[in-house]
Amino acid sequence: MKKKSVTKILLSVMVLLVSVAFCACGSNKSTESSETGNSSSEKTTESAADGTQSDAANSDTSCFTVGLSQEISSLDPHEDTDAGTRSVLFNVFEGLVKPTTDGDVTPAVASDYTISDDAKTYTFTLRDGITFQDGNPVTVEDIKYSLERSAEMDGESSALSAISAINIVDDKTIELTLSEANSEFIYNLSVAILEQANDANQATNPIGTGPFKITNFAEGQYLEMERYDGYWNKELDCIQHAKFKFIADAQSAFVELQGGTIDMLQYLTNDQVAALGTENYNIVESTMMLVHGLFLNNAYEPLKDVRVRQALNYAVDRDAINEFLFGGKSKIIQTHGYPTITAWYNADTEGTYTYDVDKAKELLAEAGYADGFDLEITVPSSYTQHVQTAEIIAEQLAAVGVNVTINQVEWSSWVSDVYQGRDYQSTVIGFDISSLSPATWYKRYYTDSSNDFTNFSDASYDEVYGKALVTIDHDEKHQLYGELQQILTDQAASVFIEDPADFIAVSNKYTGYQSYPVSAIDLSLVKPVQ
């Protein structure tokens, strides 16, 4: 495709709306539409002629409606799904523990747990009186079934593959034994607990233990939920009904937000925030908790040479991308790390690669590519900001002689060809946090990992990663994860760019919404303003 000039890109950014979230990698498995109960009441409001909220929209709080740019990929929480799907299903399903807004975990299906001194045995006590959303009690057999099912579906890439034995101690206690010590394994146990009796219907009749149950799902249109009255936390004080409405067209989504037919929309631009104003909306400002970058296939001939990968890092102007797309409010990164989770982030990696065209040319010449080389960037076409980032990078790399072509593909093709098949040269994508365990973040660069889709391989990295897995000392673990990040930076595993700024608009008819370090739109925190 033809490259746009930076000026044209900047102008397009000012008028284009964010079409979808930066997503984590996962499968694009199809789901079937199903009704799991009576439909929750739908909000019926009309937009004012001038596009502002009508009085009816301002007063109606019968249903909290969230605009989503991407459809739910599966109702089965054990499927390898995208970040958007996980953010919705967060309300329906819970694990033995569940994430908190500060990046820790808290008991959920389990009321409490203990970890042995050698970090190899995890013992959980089932919460008294907890039930599934069909009213059936949760049992330790359901827990065992769920953990085994999730591990089997994920295969060798599953973090749960570290479990060597699951022992049911009694009808309230279950014990997990790990093959190796792992003091952070608790972060992997937010995997959804499902009802074993519902085994044949997990994708069509989803039943969890969470605060909301699905009442209606119209594939490609909307998903409705209502608060589960039998939820174990009796002190819950939040909305009764919610609707996730799928609106693929970004312009239409923003118009609906302005008109009051949806109450919440994520991933706004600076210009949208300014146009929206604060009279009827609260703007929640954070980062997307993503590693966004130009990911490189280290098996592609020019990219096998670390000097070439380093040259690309010098040739990409991260600040320009940040300014053009996010008004300079993203957090610039140069490794696979999440700056807001300071306990595991190596800030020393920042500033390693400055924007330096001459340095990039020098490294390319040393590697035998003084005249540059051809590079294809494969990007999912439905993700506007990925495409825009690729276009900016293409123009920047042209300055050092790298001839970039952009290959836009459908999301399903990206998953099958790029992420699973590793048939690509480079790609622009973002990785969210599917687990709060750092071991899962850095496994994707381990040589023998099935999800090392960049084909990065470094003996020292593999050695340090192995040490990080087995140590139970928190300070030592922090140091080792810092070393892993430094190796990724020094070896230029990819061109890590930013943790993008995120602006979320929430109608001021509601209060309580908070951001999470994982993909989550937590309805249990949202309630109407009294």
XYZ file of C-alpha atoms in Angstrom:
530
model
C 0.000 0.000 0.000
C 1.089 3.572 -0.434
C 2.651 5.254 2.553
C 1.046 8.390 3.885
C 3.116 11.364 4.844
C 3.452 12.117 8.529
C 1.351 15.229 7.949
C -1.489 13.213 6.461
C -1.235 10.680 9.244
C -1.429 13.418 11.845
C -4.495 14.863 10.161
C -6.123 11.470 9.992
C -5.460 10.915 13.665
C -7.262 14.139 14.446
C -10.425 12.993 12.686
C -10.368 9.227 12.950
C -11.697 7.590 16.053
C -10.177 4.680 17.864
C -11.898 1.675 16.345
C -10.810 -1.032 18.732
C -8.692 -1.730 21.753
C -5.118 -2.859 21.398
C -5.643 -6.534 21.954
C -3.705 -9.353 23.430
C -3.014 -12.352 21.245
C -5.454 -15.228 21.235
C -7.601 -17.388 19.051
C -10.572 -16.127 17.104
C -12.822 -19.079 17.801
C -16.417 -18.652 16.817
C -19.279 -18.739 19.275
C -22.924 -19.506 18.862
C -25.708 -17.203 19.913
C -27.686 -18.511 22.851
C -30.224 -17.336 25.355
C -29.409 -18.250 28.925
C -32.397 -16.694 30.606
C -34.782 -13.814 30.397
C -33.427 -10.766 28.664
C -32.537 -7.900 30.916
C -34.469 -4.714 30.355
C -32.994 -2.583 27.587
C -32.405 1.108 27.912
C -34.559 3.056 25.474
C -33.340 6.577 25.005
C -33.319 8.914 22.079
C -30.507 11.200 21.097
C -31.156 14.878 20.979
C -31.154 16.351 17.496
C -27.918 18.199 18.136
C -26.089 15.040 19.264
C -26.021 15.961 22.950
C -27.638 13.883 25.653
C -31.377 14.184 25.926
C -33.164 14.559 29.256
C -34.300 10.945 28.958
C -30.719 9.781 28.526
C -29.617 11.838 31.495
C -32.260 10.370 33.793
C -32.299 6.707 32.722
C -30.133 4.367 34.811
C -32.100 1.143 34.293
C -29.290 -0.409 32.263
C -25.607 0.489 32.143
C -24.627 0.195 28.471
C -21.012 -0.215 27.365
C -19.940 0.298 23.766
C -17.539 -2.343 22.467
C -15.716 -2.174 19.160
C -15.075 -5.907 18.893
C -17.434 -8.833 19.296
C -17.084 -11.408 22.041
C -14.881 -14.175 20.642
C -16.157 -16.897 22.977
C -18.399 -17.286 26.008
C -16.168 -20.089 27.260
C -13.647 -18.463 29.632
C -11.140 -21.270 29.112
C -10.826 -20.455 25.425
C -7.682 -18.535 24.466
C -9.525 -15.270 23.955
C -8.708 -11.634 23.295
C -8.468 -8.842 25.843
C -11.884 -7.405 24.994
C -13.613 -10.713 25.646
C -11.778 -11.196 28.931
C -12.802 -7.719 30.091
C -16.490 -8.620 29.666
C -16.370 -12.158 31.068
C -14.541 -10.814 34.134
C -18.013 -10.128 35.537
C -19.366 -13.638 34.982
C -16.556 -15.927 36.074
C -14.160 -16.107 39.012
C -11.185 -18.217 39.963
C -9.969 -19.409 43.313
C -8.657 -15.850 43.511
C -9.458 -12.752 41.460
C -7.416 -9.685 40.471
C -7.688 -6.404 42.359
C -7.369 -2.882 40.999
C -3.881 -2.513 42.510
C -2.430 -5.537 40.725
C -2.703 -8.070 43.522
C -5.164 -10.937 43.988
C -7.829 -11.575 46.610
C -9.764 -14.747 47.538
C -12.871 -15.409 45.440
C -14.174 -18.977 45.060
C -11.735 -19.840 47.825
C -12.178 -18.054 51.137
C -8.491 -18.343 51.990
C -5.325 -20.171 51.022
C -1.860 -21.076 52.265
C 1.439 -21.493 50.418
C 4.067 -23.894 51.756
C 7.502 -22.602 52.685
C 9.036 -24.261 49.643
C 6.377 -22.672 47.362
C 5.414 -26.053 45.921
C 2.122 -26.722 47.730
C -0.909 -24.421 47.528
C -3.876 -25.278 49.749
C -7.310 -23.668 49.264
C -10.448 -23.622 51.376
C -13.742 -23.469 49.470
C -15.873 -20.460 50.389
C -18.919 -21.314 52.521
C -22.235 -21.282 50.661
C -20.834 -20.240 47.296
C -23.021 -21.212 44.331
C -23.024 -21.120 40.579
C -25.432 -18.769 38.865
C -27.919 -21.625 38.354
C -28.119 -22.016 42.138
C -26.071 -25.221 42.355
C -23.347 -25.296 45.023
C -19.708 -25.092 44.004
C -17.757 -28.212 44.992
C -14.086 -29.096 45.220
C -14.753 -31.510 42.349
C -15.783 -28.519 40.225
C -12.503 -26.826 41.107
C -10.460 -29.868 40.131
C -12.411 -30.239 36.893
C -11.941 -26.566 35.993
C -8.193 -26.498 36.555
C -7.668 -29.703 34.602
C -9.924 -28.527 31.773
C -8.162 -25.177 31.426
C -4.727 -26.811 31.458
C -5.786 -29.326 28.811
C -7.277 -26.678 26.529
C -4.194 -24.460 26.721
C -1.767 -27.334 26.231
C 1.898 -26.994 27.058
C 1.666 -23.206 27.026
C -0.654 -23.286 30.040
C 0.720 -21.832 33.252
C -1.280 -24.579 34.968
C 0.979 -27.201 33.401
C 3.225 -26.622 36.429
C 0.672 -28.519 38.556
C 1.860 -32.093 39.103
C -1.065 -33.174 41.299
C -4.494 -31.954 42.447
C -5.553 -33.549 45.702
C -9.050 -33.237 47.162
C -8.401 -33.271 50.900
C -12.057 -33.059 51.964
C -15.285 -31.443 50.768
C -13.937 -27.985 51.643
C -10.215 -28.295 50.922
C -8.175 -28.818 47.763
C -4.393 -29.006 47.478
C -2.252 -28.219 44.434
C 1.272 -29.599 44.186
C 3.706 -28.027 41.730
C 6.509 -29.795 39.932
C 8.840 -26.911 40.844
C 8.817 -24.115 43.403
C 6.907 -21.073 42.209
C 6.095 -18.327 44.683
C 4.040 -16.372 42.138
C 1.838 -19.235 41.013
C -1.082 -17.773 42.947
C -1.439 -15.160 40.181
C -2.327 -17.917 37.700
C -5.268 -19.124 39.761
C -7.761 -16.557 38.588
C -8.696 -19.132 35.925
C -12.489 -19.506 35.877
C -14.127 -22.153 38.041
C -16.873 -23.843 36.016
C -19.653 -26.281 36.835
C -18.651 -29.802 35.843
C -22.291 -30.755 35.244
C -22.410 -28.090 32.518
C -19.414 -29.529 30.665
C -21.147 -29.915 27.295
C -22.517 -26.372 27.298
C -19.700 -24.132 28.531
C -19.625 -22.082 25.305
C -23.395 -21.858 24.774
C -24.801 -21.736 28.302
C -22.117 -19.999 30.387
C -22.536 -20.384 34.145
C -20.018 -18.874 36.535
C -19.751 -17.723 40.139
C -19.300 -14.017 39.398
C -21.506 -11.083 40.398
C -23.283 -10.970 37.019
C -24.933 -13.656 34.920
C -25.551 -13.582 31.186
C -29.223 -13.257 30.296
C -29.107 -12.758 26.546
C -26.502 -12.940 23.805
C -27.228 -11.826 20.262
C -24.086 -12.650 18.315
C -22.688 -9.614 16.566
C -25.116 -7.279 18.346
C -25.055 -7.301 22.141
C -24.615 -9.255 25.348
C -26.862 -8.564 28.343
C -26.235 -9.297 32.000
C -28.059 -8.934 35.278
C -26.757 -8.959 38.818
C -26.730 -12.427 40.383
C -28.693 -12.200 43.622
C -27.047 -15.359 44.979
C -23.539 -13.940 44.716
C -21.369 -14.738 47.739
C -20.543 -11.086 48.484
C -23.821 -9.949 50.048
C -22.474 -6.413 50.537
C -22.358 -5.812 46.801
C -23.927 -2.466 45.918
C -23.921 -1.884 42.183
C -26.043 -1.677 39.049
C -28.713 -4.327 38.406
C -28.506 -4.582 34.623
C -25.790 -4.094 32.023
C -25.503 -4.366 28.282
C -22.394 -4.662 26.128
C -23.247 -3.343 22.692
C -21.024 -4.216 19.745
C -20.416 -1.194 17.507
C -17.760 -1.939 14.915
C -17.745 1.561 13.407
C -15.805 3.939 15.639
C -17.611 7.048 14.432
C -20.984 5.452 15.205
C -19.806 4.469 18.682
C -18.735 7.997 19.510
C -22.007 9.420 18.194
C -23.923 6.987 20.408
C -21.830 8.050 23.392
C -22.597 11.697 22.682
C -26.277 10.889 22.233
C -26.508 8.962 25.489
C -27.485 5.574 24.046
C -24.315 4.112 25.544
C -22.917 5.065 28.935
C -19.288 4.047 28.589
C -16.712 3.966 25.801
C -13.027 3.098 26.027
C -9.960 4.185 24.074
C -10.896 7.766 23.282
C -8.435 10.133 21.642
C -7.473 13.534 23.018
C -9.634 15.195 20.398
C -12.617 13.072 21.354
C -12.198 13.907 25.017
C -12.098 17.600 24.150
C -15.185 17.295 21.929
C -17.078 15.355 24.569
C -16.562 17.792 27.412
C -17.075 17.004 31.089
C -20.631 18.206 31.645
C -22.173 14.781 31.157
C -19.131 12.509 31.399
C -16.337 11.557 33.727
C -13.047 10.820 31.957
C -10.936 8.062 33.504
C -7.322 8.524 32.411
C -4.811 5.681 32.640
C -2.688 3.528 30.364
C -3.901 0.498 28.460
C -1.484 -1.797 30.329
C -0.133 -2.979 26.998
C 3.251 -3.572 25.463
C 2.714 -1.939 22.086
C 5.392 -2.260 19.484
C 6.817 -3.429 16.197
C 7.372 -7.111 16.912
C 10.106 -8.725 14.850
C 10.404 -12.263 13.543
C 13.956 -12.983 14.632
C 14.075 -15.896 12.152
C 13.733 -13.566 9.119
C 17.186 -13.320 7.556
C 18.010 -9.603 8.028
C 16.481 -9.640 11.519
C 18.649 -12.549 12.670
C 21.460 -10.017 13.117
C 21.172 -8.138 16.417
C 22.732 -5.076 14.775
C 19.830 -4.891 12.329
C 17.300 -5.149 15.144
C 19.155 -2.469 17.088
C 19.205 -0.273 13.984
C 15.421 -0.475 13.742
C 15.195 0.563 17.382
C 17.279 3.657 16.666
C 15.301 4.411 13.486
C 11.861 4.437 15.129
C 10.892 7.738 16.737
C 8.765 6.609 19.681
C 8.021 10.135 20.823
C 6.593 11.043 17.406
C 4.266 8.039 17.473
C 3.181 8.905 20.993
C 2.555 12.532 20.068
C 0.644 11.770 16.889
C -1.597 9.048 18.320
C -1.895 9.859 22.018
C -1.053 13.518 22.453
C 2.223 12.593 24.131
C 0.479 10.953 27.093
C 1.594 7.351 26.584
C 4.422 5.860 28.631
C 7.433 5.216 26.387
C 9.009 1.778 26.924
C 11.998 -0.066 25.490
C 11.396 -3.551 26.812
C 8.540 -5.945 27.412
C 7.397 -4.461 30.713
C 4.483 -2.622 32.283
C 5.666 0.618 33.937
C 2.702 0.960 36.285
C 3.516 -2.394 37.913
C 6.657 -1.051 39.472
C 7.421 -4.225 41.441
C 8.403 -5.999 38.232
C 9.432 -3.159 35.921
C 13.045 -2.335 35.021
C 13.106 1.426 34.487
C 16.839 1.255 33.671
C 15.912 0.034 30.193
C 14.391 3.413 29.367
C 16.426 5.663 27.097
C 18.580 2.866 25.690
C 17.604 3.719 22.116
C 17.307 7.374 21.239
C 15.983 8.425 17.855
C 19.245 8.441 15.863
C 19.104 7.983 12.078
C 22.886 8.139 11.681
C 23.419 5.417 14.317
C 20.813 3.246 12.604
C 22.551 3.631 9.217
C 25.916 2.827 10.792
C 24.618 -0.410 12.334
C 22.930 -1.461 9.089
C 26.185 -0.904 7.196
C 28.106 -2.988 9.745
C 25.607 -5.786 9.268
C 25.964 -5.685 5.492
C 22.779 -3.786 4.727
C 24.151 -0.366 3.812
C 21.589 -0.193 1.024
C 18.804 -1.293 3.336
C 16.468 -4.252 2.890
C 12.817 -5.073 2.365
C 10.533 -5.473 5.381
C 6.861 -6.365 5.443
C 4.723 -5.265 8.382
C 1.652 -7.483 8.737
C -1.064 -5.734 10.702
C -4.695 -6.586 11.549
C -6.790 -4.239 9.427
C -9.570 -3.854 11.998
C -7.208 -2.156 14.459
C -6.941 1.412 13.218
C -4.180 2.498 15.577
C -2.052 -0.533 14.699
C -2.383 0.395 11.035
C -1.594 4.055 11.744
C 1.447 3.080 13.809
C 2.677 0.848 10.992
C 2.295 3.723 8.524
C 4.313 6.078 10.695
C 7.021 3.443 11.209
C 7.160 2.784 7.464
C 7.981 6.424 6.796
C 10.552 6.538 9.596
C 12.337 3.372 8.404
C 12.465 4.714 4.842
C 14.896 7.347 6.147
C 17.462 4.600 6.864
C 16.880 2.693 3.615
C 14.445 0.057 4.836
C 11.727 -0.464 2.227
C 8.525 -1.224 4.118
C 5.333 -2.652 2.704
C 2.243 -2.945 4.877
C 0.128 -6.067 4.640
C -3.296 -5.565 6.202
C -5.066 -8.804 7.110
C -8.205 -9.844 8.933
C -7.861 -10.565 12.642
C -8.474 -14.291 12.213
C -5.714 -14.452 9.604
C -3.359 -12.550 11.865
C -3.937 -15.066 14.644
C -3.525 -18.138 12.459
C -0.679 -16.929 10.236
C 1.322 -14.546 12.412
C 0.786 -15.534 16.020
C 0.280 -19.269 15.580
C 2.033 -19.933 12.268
C 4.908 -17.439 12.707
C 4.635 -16.732 8.971
C 5.531 -13.052 8.900
C 8.479 -10.638 8.958
C 7.248 -8.024 11.415
C 3.941 -6.932 12.921
C 2.444 -4.095 14.945
C 0.398 -5.383 17.863
C -0.084 -4.920 21.608
C 0.111 -7.464 24.419
C -2.006 -7.054 27.521
C -1.644 -8.824 30.858
C -3.585 -12.073 30.749
C -2.080 -13.051 34.115
C -0.523 -11.024 36.903
C 2.305 -13.559 37.060
C 5.441 -12.121 35.400
C 6.503 -15.640 34.473
C 3.729 -15.711 31.886
C 4.851 -12.397 30.369
C 8.413 -13.503 29.818
C 7.721 -17.074 28.800
C 6.906 -15.776 25.311
C 10.634 -15.118 24.749
C 11.853 -18.443 26.134
C 13.386 -20.503 23.331
C 11.260 -23.628 23.812
C 8.000 -21.804 24.493
C 5.136 -22.572 22.123
C 4.091 -18.896 22.164
C 7.546 -17.487 21.344
C 6.043 -16.141 18.130
C 8.963 -13.740 17.530
C 11.380 -16.713 17.441
C 13.652 -14.892 19.899
C 16.341 -17.204 21.257
C 19.063 -16.261 23.714
C 20.916 -18.699 25.972
C 21.463 -16.186 28.761
C 17.783 -15.249 28.697
C 16.745 -18.885 28.996
C 19.110 -19.389 31.925
C 17.870 -16.343 33.845
C 14.244 -17.234 33.131
C 14.801 -20.684 34.629
C 16.256 -19.134 37.782
C 13.354 -16.684 38.079
C 10.841 -19.524 37.951
C 12.293 -21.483 40.856
C 13.388 -18.764 43.271
C 10.989 -18.019 46.121
C 12.818 -14.920 47.304
C 10.890 -11.828 46.182
C 13.915 -9.538 45.950
C 15.872 -12.071 43.923
C 12.880 -12.614 41.662
C 12.619 -8.849 41.103
C 16.283 -8.738 40.148
C 16.004 -11.670 37.755
C 12.961 -10.269 35.962
C 14.844 -7.009 35.645
C 17.696 -8.908 33.993
C 15.274 -10.504 31.533
C 13.952 -7.102 30.529
C 17.487 -5.793 30.110
C 18.372 -8.703 27.819
C 15.301 -8.050 25.672
C 16.399 -4.422 25.370
C 20.074 -5.075 24.703
C 19.325 -7.831 22.183
C 16.606 -5.699 20.577
C 14.187 -8.623 20.575
C 11.620 -6.262 19.032
C 10.942 -2.537 18.830
C 9.040 -1.890 22.051
C 7.308 1.474 21.791
C 4.838 2.406 24.512
C 2.191 1.565 27.031
C -0.529 3.587 25.283
C -2.550 6.262 27.022
C -6.151 5.322 27.636
C -9.098 7.662 28.044
C -12.397 6.134 29.153
C -15.636 8.101 29.120
C -18.279 7.137 31.696
C -21.632 8.865 31.976
C -21.840 10.947 35.137
C -25.129 9.215 35.891
C -22.860 6.514 37.320
C -19.993 6.400 39.752
C -17.362 3.927 40.930
C -15.713 2.730 37.727
C -12.013 1.902 38.164
C -9.272 0.652 35.855
C -7.473 -2.663 36.367
C -3.973 -3.788 35.387
C -5.651 -6.724 33.624
C -8.451 -6.697 31.071
C -11.542 -6.000 33.146
C -14.653 -3.853 32.959
C -15.763 -4.454 36.538
C -19.499 -3.811 36.740
C -19.534 -4.635 40.461
C -17.906 -1.260 41.146
C -20.420 0.758 39.109
C -23.597 2.173 40.617
C -26.055 4.936 39.759
C -25.499 8.337 41.285
C -28.093 8.808 44.001
